[in-house]
XYZ file of C-alpha atoms in Angstrom:
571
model
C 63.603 -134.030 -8.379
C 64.176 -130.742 -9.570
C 62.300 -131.663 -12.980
C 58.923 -132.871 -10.680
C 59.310 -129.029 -8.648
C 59.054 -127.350 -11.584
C 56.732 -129.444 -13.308
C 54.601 -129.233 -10.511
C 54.921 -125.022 -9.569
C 53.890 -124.383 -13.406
C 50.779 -126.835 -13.196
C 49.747 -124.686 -10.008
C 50.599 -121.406 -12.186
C 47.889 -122.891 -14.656
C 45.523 -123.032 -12.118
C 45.976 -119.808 -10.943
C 45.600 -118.045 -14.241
C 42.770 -120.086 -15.114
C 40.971 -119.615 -11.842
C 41.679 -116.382 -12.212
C 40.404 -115.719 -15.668
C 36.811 -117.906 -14.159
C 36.562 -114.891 -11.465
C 36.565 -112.444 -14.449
C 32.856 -110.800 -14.476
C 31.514 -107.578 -16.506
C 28.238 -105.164 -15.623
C 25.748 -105.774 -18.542
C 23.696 -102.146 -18.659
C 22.448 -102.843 -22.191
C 21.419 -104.517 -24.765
C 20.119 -103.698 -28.455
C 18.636 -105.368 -31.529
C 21.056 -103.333 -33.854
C 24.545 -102.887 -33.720
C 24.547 -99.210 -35.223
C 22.403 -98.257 -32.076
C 24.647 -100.152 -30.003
C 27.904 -98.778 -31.352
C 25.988 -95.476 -30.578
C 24.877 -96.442 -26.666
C 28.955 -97.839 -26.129
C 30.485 -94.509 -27.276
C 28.261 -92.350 -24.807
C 28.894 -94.395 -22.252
C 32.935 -94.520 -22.931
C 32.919 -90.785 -22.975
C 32.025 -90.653 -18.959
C 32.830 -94.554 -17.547
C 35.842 -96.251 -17.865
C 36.189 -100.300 -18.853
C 33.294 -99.381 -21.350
C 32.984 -103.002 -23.791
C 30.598 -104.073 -26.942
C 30.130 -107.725 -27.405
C 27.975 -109.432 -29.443
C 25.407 -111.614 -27.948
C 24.361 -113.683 -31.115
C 20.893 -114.058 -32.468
C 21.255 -110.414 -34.148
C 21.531 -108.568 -30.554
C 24.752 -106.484 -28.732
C 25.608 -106.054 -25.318
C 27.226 -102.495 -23.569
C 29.256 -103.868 -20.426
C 32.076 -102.458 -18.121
C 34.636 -104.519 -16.428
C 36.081 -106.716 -16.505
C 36.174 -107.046 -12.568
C 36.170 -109.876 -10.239
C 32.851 -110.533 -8.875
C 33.068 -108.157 -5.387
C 34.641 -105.290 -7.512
C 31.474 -105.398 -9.619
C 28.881 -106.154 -7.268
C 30.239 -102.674 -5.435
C 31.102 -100.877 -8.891
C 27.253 -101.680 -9.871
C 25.951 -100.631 -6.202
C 27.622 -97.349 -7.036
C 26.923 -96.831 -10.365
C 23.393 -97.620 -9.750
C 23.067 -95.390 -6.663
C 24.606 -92.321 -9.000
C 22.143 -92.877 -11.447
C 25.250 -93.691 -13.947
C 23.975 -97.444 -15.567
C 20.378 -98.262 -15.398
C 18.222 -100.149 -12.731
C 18.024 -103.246 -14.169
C 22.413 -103.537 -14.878
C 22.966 -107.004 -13.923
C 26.665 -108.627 -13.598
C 27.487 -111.430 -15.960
C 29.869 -113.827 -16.462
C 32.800 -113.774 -19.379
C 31.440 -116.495 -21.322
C 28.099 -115.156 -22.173
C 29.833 -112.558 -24.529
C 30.557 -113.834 -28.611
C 32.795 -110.942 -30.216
C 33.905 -107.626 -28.877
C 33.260 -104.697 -31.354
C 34.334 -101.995 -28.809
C 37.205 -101.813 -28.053
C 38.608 -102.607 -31.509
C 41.965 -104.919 -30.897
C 41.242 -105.830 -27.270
C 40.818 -109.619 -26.610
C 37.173 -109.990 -25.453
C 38.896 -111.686 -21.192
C 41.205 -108.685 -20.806
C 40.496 -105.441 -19.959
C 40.557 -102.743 -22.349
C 43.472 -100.497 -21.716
C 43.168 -96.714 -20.817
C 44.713 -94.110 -22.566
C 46.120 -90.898 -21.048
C 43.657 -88.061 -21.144
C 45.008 -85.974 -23.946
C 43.162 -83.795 -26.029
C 43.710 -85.118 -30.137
C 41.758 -84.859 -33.470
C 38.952 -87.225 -32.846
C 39.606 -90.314 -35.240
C 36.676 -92.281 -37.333
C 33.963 -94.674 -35.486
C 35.485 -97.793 -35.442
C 33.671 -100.451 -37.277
C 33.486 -103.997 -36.203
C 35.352 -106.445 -37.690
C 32.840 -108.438 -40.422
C 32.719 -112.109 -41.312
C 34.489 -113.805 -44.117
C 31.930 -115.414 -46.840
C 32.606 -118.878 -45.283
C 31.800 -117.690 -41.589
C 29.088 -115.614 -42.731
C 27.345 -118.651 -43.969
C 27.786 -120.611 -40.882
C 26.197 -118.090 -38.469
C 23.385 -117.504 -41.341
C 22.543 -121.636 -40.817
C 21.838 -120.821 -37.587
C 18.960 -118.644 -38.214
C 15.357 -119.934 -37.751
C 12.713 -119.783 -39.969
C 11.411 -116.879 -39.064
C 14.435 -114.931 -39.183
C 15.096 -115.704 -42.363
C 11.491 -114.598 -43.681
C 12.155 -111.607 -41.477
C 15.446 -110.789 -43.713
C 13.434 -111.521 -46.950
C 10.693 -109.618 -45.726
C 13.167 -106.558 -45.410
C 14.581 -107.662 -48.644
C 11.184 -106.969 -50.075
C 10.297 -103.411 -47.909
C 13.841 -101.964 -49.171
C 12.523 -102.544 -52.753
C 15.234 -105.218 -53.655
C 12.994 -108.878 -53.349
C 9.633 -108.852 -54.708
C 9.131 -112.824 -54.247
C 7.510 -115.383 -51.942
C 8.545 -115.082 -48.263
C 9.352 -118.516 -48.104
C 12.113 -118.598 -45.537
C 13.640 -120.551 -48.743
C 17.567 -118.610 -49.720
C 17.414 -119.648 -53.672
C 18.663 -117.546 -56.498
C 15.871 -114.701 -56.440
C 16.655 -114.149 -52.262
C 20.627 -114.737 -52.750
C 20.036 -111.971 -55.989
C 18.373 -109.547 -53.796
C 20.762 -109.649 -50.981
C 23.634 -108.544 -53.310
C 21.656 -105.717 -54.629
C 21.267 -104.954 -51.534
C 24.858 -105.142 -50.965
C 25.723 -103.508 -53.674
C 23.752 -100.565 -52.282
C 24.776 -100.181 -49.241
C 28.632 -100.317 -50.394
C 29.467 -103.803 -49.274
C 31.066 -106.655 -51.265
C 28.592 -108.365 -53.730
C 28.435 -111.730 -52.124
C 24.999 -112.835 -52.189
C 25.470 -114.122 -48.463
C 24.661 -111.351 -45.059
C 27.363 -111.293 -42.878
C 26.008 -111.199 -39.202
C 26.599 -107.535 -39.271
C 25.107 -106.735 -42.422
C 22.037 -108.898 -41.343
C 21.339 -106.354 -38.432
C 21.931 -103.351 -40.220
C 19.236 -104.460 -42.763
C 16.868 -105.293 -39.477
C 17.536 -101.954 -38.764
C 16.888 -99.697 -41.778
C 13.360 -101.942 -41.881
C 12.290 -101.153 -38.129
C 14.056 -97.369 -38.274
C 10.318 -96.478 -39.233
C 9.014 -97.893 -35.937
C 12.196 -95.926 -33.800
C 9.778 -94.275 -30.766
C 6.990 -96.411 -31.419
C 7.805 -98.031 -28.604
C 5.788 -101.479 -29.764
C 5.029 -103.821 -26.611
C 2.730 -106.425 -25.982
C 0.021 -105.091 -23.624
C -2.349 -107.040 -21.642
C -5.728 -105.122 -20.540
C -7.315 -107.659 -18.002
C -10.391 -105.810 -17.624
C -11.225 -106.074 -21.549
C -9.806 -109.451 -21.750
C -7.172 -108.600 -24.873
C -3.964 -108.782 -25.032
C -1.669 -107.438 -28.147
C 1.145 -105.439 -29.490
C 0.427 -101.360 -29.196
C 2.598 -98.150 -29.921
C 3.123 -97.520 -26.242
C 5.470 -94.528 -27.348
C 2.516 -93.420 -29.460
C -0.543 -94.119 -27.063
C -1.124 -94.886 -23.704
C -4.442 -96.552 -21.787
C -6.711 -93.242 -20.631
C -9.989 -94.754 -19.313
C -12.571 -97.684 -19.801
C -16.100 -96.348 -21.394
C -18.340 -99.787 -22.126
C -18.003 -101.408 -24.809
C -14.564 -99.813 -25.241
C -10.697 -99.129 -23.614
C -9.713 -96.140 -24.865
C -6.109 -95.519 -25.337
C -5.193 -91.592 -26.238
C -2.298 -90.275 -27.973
C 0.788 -89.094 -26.194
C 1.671 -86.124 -28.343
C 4.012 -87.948 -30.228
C 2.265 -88.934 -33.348
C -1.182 -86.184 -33.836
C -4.380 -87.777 -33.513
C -2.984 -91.451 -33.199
C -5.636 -93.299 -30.925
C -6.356 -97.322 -30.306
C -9.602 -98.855 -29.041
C -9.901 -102.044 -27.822
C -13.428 -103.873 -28.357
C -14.969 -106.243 -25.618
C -18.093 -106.764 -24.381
C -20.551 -110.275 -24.134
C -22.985 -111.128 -26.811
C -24.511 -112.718 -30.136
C -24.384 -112.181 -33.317
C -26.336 -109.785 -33.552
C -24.277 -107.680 -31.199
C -22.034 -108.091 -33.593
C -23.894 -106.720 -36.482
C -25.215 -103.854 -34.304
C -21.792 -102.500 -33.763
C -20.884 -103.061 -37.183
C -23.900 -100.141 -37.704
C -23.095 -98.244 -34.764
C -19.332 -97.679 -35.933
C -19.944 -96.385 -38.794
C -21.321 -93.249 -37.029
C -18.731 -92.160 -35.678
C -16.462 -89.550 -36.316
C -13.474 -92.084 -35.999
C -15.008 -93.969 -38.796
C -14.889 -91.388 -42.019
C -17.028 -92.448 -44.750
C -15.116 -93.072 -47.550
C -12.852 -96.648 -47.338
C -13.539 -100.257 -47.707
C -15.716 -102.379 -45.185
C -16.962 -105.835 -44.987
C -19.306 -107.737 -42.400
C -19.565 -111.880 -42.348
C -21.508 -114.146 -40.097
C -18.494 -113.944 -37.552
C -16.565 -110.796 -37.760
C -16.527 -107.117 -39.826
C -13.537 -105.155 -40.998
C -14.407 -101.291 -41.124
C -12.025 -98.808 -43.178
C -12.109 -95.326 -42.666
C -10.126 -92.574 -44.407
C -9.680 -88.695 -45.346
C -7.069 -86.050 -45.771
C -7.035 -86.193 -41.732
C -7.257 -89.767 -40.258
C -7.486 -93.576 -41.642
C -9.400 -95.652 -39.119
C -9.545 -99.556 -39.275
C -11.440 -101.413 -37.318
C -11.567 -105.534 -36.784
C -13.973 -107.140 -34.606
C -14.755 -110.601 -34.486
C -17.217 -113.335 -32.137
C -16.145 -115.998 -30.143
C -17.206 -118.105 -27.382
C -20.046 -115.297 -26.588
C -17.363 -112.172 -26.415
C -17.173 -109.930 -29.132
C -13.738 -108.478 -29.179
C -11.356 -106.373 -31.591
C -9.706 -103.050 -32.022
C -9.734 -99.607 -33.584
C -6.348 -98.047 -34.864
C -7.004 -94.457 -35.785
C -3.809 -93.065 -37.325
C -3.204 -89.558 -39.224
C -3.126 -89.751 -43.033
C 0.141 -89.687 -44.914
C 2.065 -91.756 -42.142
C 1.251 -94.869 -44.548
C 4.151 -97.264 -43.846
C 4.727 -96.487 -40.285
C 0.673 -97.437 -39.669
C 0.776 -100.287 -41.961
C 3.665 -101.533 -39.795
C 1.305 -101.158 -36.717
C -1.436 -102.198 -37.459
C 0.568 -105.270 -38.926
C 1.866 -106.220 -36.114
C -1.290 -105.634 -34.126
C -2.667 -108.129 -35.966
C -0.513 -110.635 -35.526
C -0.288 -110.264 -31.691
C -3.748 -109.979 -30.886
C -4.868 -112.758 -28.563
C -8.492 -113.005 -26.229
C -8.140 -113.521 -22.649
C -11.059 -115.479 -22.360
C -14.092 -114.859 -19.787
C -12.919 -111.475 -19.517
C -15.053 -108.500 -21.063
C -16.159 -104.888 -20.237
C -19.367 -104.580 -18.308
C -22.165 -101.894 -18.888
C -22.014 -99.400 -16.828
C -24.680 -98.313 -14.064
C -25.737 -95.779 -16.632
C -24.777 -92.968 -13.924
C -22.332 -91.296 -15.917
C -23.059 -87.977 -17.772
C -24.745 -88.503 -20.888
C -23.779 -86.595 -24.363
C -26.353 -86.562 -27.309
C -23.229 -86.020 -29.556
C -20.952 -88.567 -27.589
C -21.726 -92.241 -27.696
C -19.295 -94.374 -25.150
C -16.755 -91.487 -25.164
C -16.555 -91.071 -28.981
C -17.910 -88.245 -30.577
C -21.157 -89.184 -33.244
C -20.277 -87.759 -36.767
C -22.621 -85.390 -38.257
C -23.116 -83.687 -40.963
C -21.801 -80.097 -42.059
C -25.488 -79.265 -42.433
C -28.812 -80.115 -43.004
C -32.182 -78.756 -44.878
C -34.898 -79.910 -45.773
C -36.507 -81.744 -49.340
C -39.397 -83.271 -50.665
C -40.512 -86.480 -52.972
C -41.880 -85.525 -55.998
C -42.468 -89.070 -57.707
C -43.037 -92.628 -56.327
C -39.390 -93.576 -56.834
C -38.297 -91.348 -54.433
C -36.672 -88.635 -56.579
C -36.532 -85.368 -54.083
C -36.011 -81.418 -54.701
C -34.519 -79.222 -52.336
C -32.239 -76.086 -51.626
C -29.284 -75.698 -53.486
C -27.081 -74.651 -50.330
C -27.923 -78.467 -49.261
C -25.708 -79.993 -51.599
C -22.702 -77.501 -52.330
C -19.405 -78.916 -51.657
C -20.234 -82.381 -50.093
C -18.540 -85.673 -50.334
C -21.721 -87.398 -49.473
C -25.585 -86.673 -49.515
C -27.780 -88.588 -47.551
C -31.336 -88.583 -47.310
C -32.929 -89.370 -43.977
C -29.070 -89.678 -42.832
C -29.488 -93.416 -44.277
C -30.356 -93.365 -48.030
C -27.260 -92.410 -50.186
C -28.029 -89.725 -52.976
C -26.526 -88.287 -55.838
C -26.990 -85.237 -57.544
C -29.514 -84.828 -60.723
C -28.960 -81.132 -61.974
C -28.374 -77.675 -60.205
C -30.352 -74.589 -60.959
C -28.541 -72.388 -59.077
C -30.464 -69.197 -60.286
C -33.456 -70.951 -58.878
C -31.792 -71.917 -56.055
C -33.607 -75.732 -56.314
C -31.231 -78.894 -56.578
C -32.828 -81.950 -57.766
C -31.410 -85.579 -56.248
C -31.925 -89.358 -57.065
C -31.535 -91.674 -54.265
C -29.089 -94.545 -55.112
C -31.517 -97.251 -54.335
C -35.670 -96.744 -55.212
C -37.694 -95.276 -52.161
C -41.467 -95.925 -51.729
C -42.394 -91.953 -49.837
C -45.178 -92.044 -47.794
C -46.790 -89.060 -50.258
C -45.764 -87.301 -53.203
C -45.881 -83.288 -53.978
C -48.724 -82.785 -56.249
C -48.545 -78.877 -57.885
C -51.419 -77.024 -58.629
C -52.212 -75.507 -61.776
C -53.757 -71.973 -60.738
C -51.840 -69.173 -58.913
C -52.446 -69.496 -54.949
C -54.695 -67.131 -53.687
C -53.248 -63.998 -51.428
C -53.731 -63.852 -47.945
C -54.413 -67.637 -48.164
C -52.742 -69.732 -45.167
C -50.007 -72.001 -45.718
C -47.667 -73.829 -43.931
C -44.042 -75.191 -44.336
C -42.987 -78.978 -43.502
C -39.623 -79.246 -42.886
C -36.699 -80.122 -40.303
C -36.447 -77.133 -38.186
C -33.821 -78.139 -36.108
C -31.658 -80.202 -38.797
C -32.766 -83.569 -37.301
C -32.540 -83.183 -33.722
C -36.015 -83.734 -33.120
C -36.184 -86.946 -35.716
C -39.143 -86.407 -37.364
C -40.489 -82.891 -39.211
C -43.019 -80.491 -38.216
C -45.254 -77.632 -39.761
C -44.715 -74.194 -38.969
C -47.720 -71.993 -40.575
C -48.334 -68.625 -42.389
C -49.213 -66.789 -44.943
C -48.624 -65.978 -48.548
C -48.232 -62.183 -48.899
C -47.455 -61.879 -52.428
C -46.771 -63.743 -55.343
C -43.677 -62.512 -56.423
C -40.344 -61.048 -54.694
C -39.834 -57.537 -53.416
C -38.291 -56.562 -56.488
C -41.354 -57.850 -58.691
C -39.115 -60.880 -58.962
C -42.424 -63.790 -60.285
C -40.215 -66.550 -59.618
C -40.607 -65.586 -55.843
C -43.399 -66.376 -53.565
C -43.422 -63.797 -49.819
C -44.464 -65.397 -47.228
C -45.752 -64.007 -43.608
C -44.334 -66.924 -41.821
C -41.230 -67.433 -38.906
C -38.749 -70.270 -39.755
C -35.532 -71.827 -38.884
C -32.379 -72.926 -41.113
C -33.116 -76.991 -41.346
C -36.887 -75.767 -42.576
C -35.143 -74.474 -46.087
C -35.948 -76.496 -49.261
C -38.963 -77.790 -47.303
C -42.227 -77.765 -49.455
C -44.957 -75.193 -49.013
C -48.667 -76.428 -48.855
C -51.834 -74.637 -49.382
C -54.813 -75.830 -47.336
C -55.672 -78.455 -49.716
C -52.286 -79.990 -49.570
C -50.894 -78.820 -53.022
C -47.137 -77.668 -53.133
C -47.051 -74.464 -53.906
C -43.620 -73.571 -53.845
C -40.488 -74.270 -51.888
C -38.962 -72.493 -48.826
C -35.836 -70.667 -49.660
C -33.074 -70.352 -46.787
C -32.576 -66.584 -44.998
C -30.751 -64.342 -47.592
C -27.366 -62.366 -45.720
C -26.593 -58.912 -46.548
C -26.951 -55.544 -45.872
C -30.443 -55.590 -45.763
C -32.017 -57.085 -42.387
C -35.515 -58.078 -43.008
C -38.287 -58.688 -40.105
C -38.263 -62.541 -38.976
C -41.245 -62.997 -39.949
C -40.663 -62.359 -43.559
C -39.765 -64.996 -45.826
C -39.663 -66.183 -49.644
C -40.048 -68.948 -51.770
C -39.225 -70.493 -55.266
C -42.887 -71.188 -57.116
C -44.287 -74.481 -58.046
C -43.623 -73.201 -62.017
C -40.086 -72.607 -61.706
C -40.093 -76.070 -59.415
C -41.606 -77.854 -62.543
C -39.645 -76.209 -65.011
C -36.380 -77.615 -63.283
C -38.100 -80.740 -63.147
C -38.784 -81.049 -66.994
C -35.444 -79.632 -67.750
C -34.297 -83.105 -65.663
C -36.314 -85.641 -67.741
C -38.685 -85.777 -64.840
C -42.270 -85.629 -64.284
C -44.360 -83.874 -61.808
C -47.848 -84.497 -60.908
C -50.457 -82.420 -61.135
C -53.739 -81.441 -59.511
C -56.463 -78.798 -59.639
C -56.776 -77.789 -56.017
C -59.496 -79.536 -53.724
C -61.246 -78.774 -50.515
C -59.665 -77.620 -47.438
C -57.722 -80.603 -45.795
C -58.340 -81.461 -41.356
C -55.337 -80.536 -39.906
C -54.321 -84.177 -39.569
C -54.878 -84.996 -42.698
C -52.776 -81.720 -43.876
C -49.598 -82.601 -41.183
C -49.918 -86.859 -42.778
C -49.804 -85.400 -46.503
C -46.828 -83.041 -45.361
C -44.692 -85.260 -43.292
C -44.867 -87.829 -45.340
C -43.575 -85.922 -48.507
C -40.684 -84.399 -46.294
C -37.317 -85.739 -45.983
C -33.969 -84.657 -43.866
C -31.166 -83.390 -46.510
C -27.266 -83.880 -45.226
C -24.688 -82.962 -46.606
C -21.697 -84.967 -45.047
C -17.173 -83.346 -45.288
């Protein structure tokens, strides 16, 4: 009898201790992808909240919890903590048996609560580390891994400079090689095999590059998109048809996102493929591509690198801009990789046109500044081919010369004494009309008149300003030099002056700056000989004529318009 009393008072002592150890509960206030930042988050909170405990949660991730407590303890401990602002909002209690192994505090078994030690003031001693696998346990929790995980550790393998094969998801020789390098680097045993811990740590050094970035899938509803953005880095500023414009925060300079949606064709499509590519977002130099269903526009110098992606589908043409500051390579190549690969349509879902009430910007096209060039003059054709002469100021320090602000050009030769550059488009031009010089000296006092952009392309299209010619040389006896009596403005320079028959005789020269101010009205320049001598110092050509009768004003402004081109010079 006495043998069934006992028997019986320990089974209900088992019960006890086991209901008991059921009732246990902890207050999860975080959780993080990488045990250094979670060893970091556990220490600041041990420093100012008792029952402070790491666990690992498995899959690569760590968990900060106090307790343990039984469950009405912690539903009040989290009411207060929560009220004080001491955990966060969303601290939830959880049960014992969601936790793997404790890390913090070292020693303590993960059901019982971690001891607490008198308040005395000692050297501090090291960070404790967590206790790592053996080989044999670090290859059972690496079977667990999926397939992407392990082409996400190969992947890192091959950022940290130590793989440089196929991400395969496939752990042969080359990926068990690279992990002990990697090992070996970090000042772990050479085992060819990632411990859990060692796993996470090289998760970590491959995202530390994206710490702040704060990447999130977003979903815009009104444009229909959803994908991965920097939300640390941008954040969504206002709609502007065809685009959702998404402005830096301050924490990375000049890092903007556009997302791309509005209805239409193909040839939508193809129009914003053109319209892009005047933008100041879109520098010039940098790879693009257009297809029948989708473009790719690269953008870069010394400030920015802009890529954009658009594609069509299903009627809706949709994409993004990432516009990113130059020398940040691997942190925007990690962005925009990722942007990629979480970019998804929400379909029937794009930005409308607007009512067309909103202010209007000749320089601003849907919010987004129009790139133009540093400046502009004016030139003129002097074969069939297309070959033009201006100013030399036009073409001084550019990365690009355009004619027309369509036709690439590049530079012939440079007569800087002169003051006449000579340029070759990249692709034969058929001008309207040619500059024919004559072969006698203009008369003086004779009228001409100047074609040329007076307003640097603003008005699309040039116009004649007339004059005089005063004397046929400078006012220093210079014979190179033609004076004019005429009024002009900046974009007219390196336009061509025409007699009344229509015969270039000479080329306006822009305002000279100094200490002598001379009357408006005065103006010089360069001579048709010193025009033709650059000319034939080129290889080139120019055509001649002997003068003719005086020209009907229409006829004059057909011959002269159609001989003058717009000059840009482009940063």
């Amino acid at each position: 009898m006495a043998r069934l009393f006992l028997s019986t008072i320990f089974s209900l002592l088992l019960m006890a201790i086991a209901a008991q150890a059921q009732d246990r509960v902890y207050i999860q206030i975080e959780a993080h992808p990488s045990l250094n930042e979670a060893e970091q988050a556990v220490r600041g909170y041990a420093a100012r909240l008792q029952d402070v405990n790491g666990f690992a949660l498995g899959g690569g991730w760590y968990a900060v919890a106090l307790g343990p407590f039984d469950p009405d303890t912690a539903q009040a401990r989290l009411r207060d903590y929560r009220r004080a602002g001491a955990v966060p909002s969303d601290s939830y209690v959880a049960v014992a048996e969601d936790y793997g192994q404790r890390f913090y505090p070292i020693g303590a078994e993960a059901t019982q609560p971690a001891p607490q030690a008198p308040a005395v003031v000692a050297t501090p001693e090291p960070d404790p580390q967590p206790v790592d696998e053996t080989p044999a346990e670090a290859r059972r929790s690496e079977a667990l891994l999926t397939r992407d995980e392990k082409m996400d550790l190969q992947i890192a393998l091959r950022w940290a400079g130590f793989y440089n094969s196929t991400i395969d998801a496939a752990f042969g020789a080359g990926t068990r090689n690279s992990m002990a390098a990697w090992q070996d680097a970090n000042g772990y045993q050479t085992t060819g095999v990632l411990t859990t811990r060692q796993r996470a740590e090289l998760i970590a050094q491959y995202n530390a590059v994206l710490e702040g970035m704060g990447m999130a899938q977003v979903r815009d509803d009104e444009a229909g998109i959803s994908m991965q953005l920097p939300t640390g880095a941008v954040a969504f500023d206002h709609y502007e048809y065809p685009f959702a414009h998404y402005t830096g925060t301050g924490t990375v300079d000049g890092a903007r996102v556009l997302l791309i949606s509005q209805a239409g064709d193909q040839n939508t499509l193809f129009g914003l493929y053109d319209i892009m590519q005047t933008l100041e977002i879109v520098p010039l130099n940098g790879p693009r591509e257009r297809r029948s269903g989708n473009f790719t526009l690269v953008g870069q110098n010394d400030r920015i690198v802009s890529h954009t992606e658009a594609s069509l589908e299903g009627g809706e043409v949709k994409g993004f801009t990432l516009i990113w500051p130059a020398g940040d390579e691997e942190r925007r190549t990690r962005i925009l990789a990722a942007m990629q690969d979480s970019f998804a349509r929400i379909p029937g879902a794009v930005l409308q046109p607007s009512d067309g009430r909103a202010e209007q910007d000749i320089d601003l096209l849907a919010g987004l500044e129009i790139r133009k060039p540093r400046l502009s003059r004016s030139g003129f054709y002097v074969n069939a081919s297309g070959t033009v002469v201006t100013v030399a100021e036009a073409v001084q320090n550019c990365t690009r010369i355009t004619l027309d602000e369509e036709f690439d050009a590049t530079l012939v030769t440079l007569d800087e004494a002169a003051g006449i550059a000579v340029l070759r488009p990249d692709r034969a031009l058929a001008p309207m009309s040619v500059a024919a010089f004559p072969e006698a000296q203009p008369r003086l006092q004779s009228e001409v008149a100047v074609s040329g952009y007076s307003f640097e392309g603003v008005l699309g299209a040039p116009t004649l300003t007339f004059g005089k010619l005063e004397d046929v040389k400078g006012l220093g006896g210079e014979p190179g030099l033609r004076r004019l009596a005429l009024n002009h403005q900046p974009g007219d320079a390196g336009g061509p002056v025409l007699d009344a028959a229509g015969s270039v005789v000479g080329m306006l020269l822009p305002r000279t700056t100094g200490a002598r101010q001379l009357p408006d009205a005065v103006s010089f320049a360069t001579g048709s000989d010193s025009i033709r001598s650059v000319l034939q110092g080129a290889g080139l050509s120019a055509a001649a004529t002997a003068g003719g009768a005086v020209l009907d004003p229409v006829d004059l402004t057909r011959i002269a318009t159609g001989m003058t081109v717009l000059v840009s010079c482009w940063d």
